[in-house]
Amino acid sequence: MDKSKLSVDPVIPNLYRKAREEGISTVFDRYEAQQPQCGFGLTGLCCRHCVQGPCRIDPFGEGPQAGICGATAEVITARNLLRQVTAGAAAHVDHAYDVLEVLEQIAQGTESYSIKDQEKLKQVAFTLGIDTANKTEQEIVEEMCQIIYRDFANSGATPMTYLKANSPRERLETWEKLGVLPRNPDREIREALHQTTMGMDADPVNLILKTIRLGLVDGFAGLKLATDLQDIIFGTPQPVVTEANLGVLKEDYVNIIVHGHVPLLSEKIVEWSRKLEDEAKKAGAKGINLAGICCTGNEVLMRQGVPLATNFLAQELAIITGAVDLMVVDVQCIMPSLAEIAACYHTRLVTTMPIVKIPGAEHVPFTTETADEASQQIVRMAIESYQKRNPAKVYIPREKAKVVAGFSVEAIVKALAKLNPDDPLKPLIDNIVSGNILGVVATVGCNNVKVKHDWFHIELVKELIKNNVLVVTTGCSAHALAKAGLMDPAAAEWAGEGLRAVLTAIGTANDLGGPLPPVLHMGSCVDNSRIGDLVIAVANYLKVSPKDLPIAASAPEYQHEKALSIGTWAVAMGIMTHLGVVPPVVGSSKVTRILTQDAEALIGGKFYVETDPYKAAAGIIEHIKAKRALLNL
Ligand code: NFS
Ligand code: SF4
């Protein structure tokens, strides 16, 4: 494959060539081997929901227009989308539930974890209506767990407490009117799977409304719940300075990479890498160097300043440096190919979760009870592995970028408070009103091998900031922008004049000796809930609905089902959500029209599909300007 077409990340071509020379195939080669990909699948027109199938609908109208059971294009595409969004929501809810169990174990006295952020605990307790006066920390945690567990045990029609407690009234009314308020999240996931089996729902509108409901399940029982509880246990992020790209690997250190999503594991690896530093020195290394990939990388970057190795699409190339002594993974976005590639080097690949085992990897079971022992064992395995590293196979790229990250809502408010201690949101709002900030866009989501790696993220964001749009970001989008230097305060130079002035004013007021970066890293994909919180705070301040704000979201290179469920939640929040990759629904013009047009009148948000970054930027800016006009700005 032509190296120049793979990525805009400067480290990729050399590593890709190294892989080829060593006879290793990567995601790029496997993608090529899959060409041409099936047109029925690409457009969502293939159904395998029963064993009479697979059935396919001819998009050109010449062949069959219904599956064997009679399901039409609109039924099949809507049903497939609902299944994907349900799977995405299930992944996030399962993640949040794991953290909830640990919170409960803290109340029961486990020594593996503790409460780091009492402030956040009180804030979440307050939101849930818990009276914290005269209660011990343990009592507050117990009560909080009970309330949240009740959502998961609820057998009636009552909507989820966690959603109700965290949503603006106008949104709740809209969702109620549409009949999309979720009840018990587990029940919603179960029902959606039922609803999409053979011989069930054949009404595309009803299927799409259920999809929106599952988006809300994701947003509140997944994203918001996970972020809140993780902040309580591990602390709410505050600004950190670190670095990004494979240049963060170090030749004479034990290099450990954490990859996956849930900080329960990665935080422990950080802790034990620091504690076992001396053992690494005894083994001849200068110390232990930790770096992250994917969203668990974001979690430890935001809270611990751990540097970022790379994002989703380059996870294999990290191993191809030959300098990774051990890669430890938990859940989600882990390519099964890693085991085969690690076997070509001294790299040890370690799985830790009962639901993620990869033949060829070593498995070290990780539970709350074994968290400390397992983490020590894994760090020691890395130290052993370091001694087997083959210098002849090592190539560490030089490239890395400076990153200022850690922008939780709390951190943003704290920075703004330096400008106006009594009314911290006012400077932000004033600058939006004056037009210094034209609007705010969240770029989120993955890499997708169908798009030149990182290219869409970077080009889109450069266009936006040039036009005075403030960009907040999470996930692998944040990684792309970090590696491209957009989280270095020096990148404020690329921002338009108005935005640059605001970034400089905030930076100066906070004694940063320069501006804030034009792109604010708000965390992992579950931390999209932070963006939701910020949107709600600004909307409440202005006494409008989130749907009225001059904002948008974009998933330029998304691939995962989780990205589809997050996008659906954003649309349900009233936010126009751009997709840079065509979603597999275009086989039905009706379903496409509902999602990209009709949705706006119903719920305030809609999907906007555009595969050219410059046109997408223009479309987003046009949307922001239209929203400003409606607010008389
Ligand atoms: Ni989000 Fe994060 Fe990356 Fe996509 Fe995967 S790591 S949870 S799904 S690929 S952004
Ligand atoms: Fe075909 Fe209907 Fe079965 Fe789907 S559910 S595979 S369309 S017969």
PDB file of C-alpha atoms in Angstrom, residues 1 83 89 161 195 241 501 599 603:
ATOM      1  CA  MET A   1       0.000   0.000   0.000  1.00  0.00           C
ATOM      2  CA  ARG A  83     -28.633  -3.227  17.183  1.00  0.00           C
ATOM      3  CA  ALA A  89     -24.619   1.426  24.880  1.00  0.00           C
ATOM      4  CA  THR A 161     -33.056   8.365  38.193  1.00  0.00           C
ATOM      5  CA  GLN A 195     -37.488  -5.775  19.330  1.00  0.00           C
ATOM      6  CA  VAL A 241       1.511  18.927  30.824  1.00  0.00           C
ATOM      7  CA  ALA A 501      -7.442  36.814  22.288  1.00  0.00           C
ATOM      8  CA  ALA A 599     -34.968  14.445  13.574  1.00  0.00           C
ATOM      9  CA  ILE A 603     -35.665  16.530  19.011  1.00  0.00           C
TER      10      ILE A 603
END
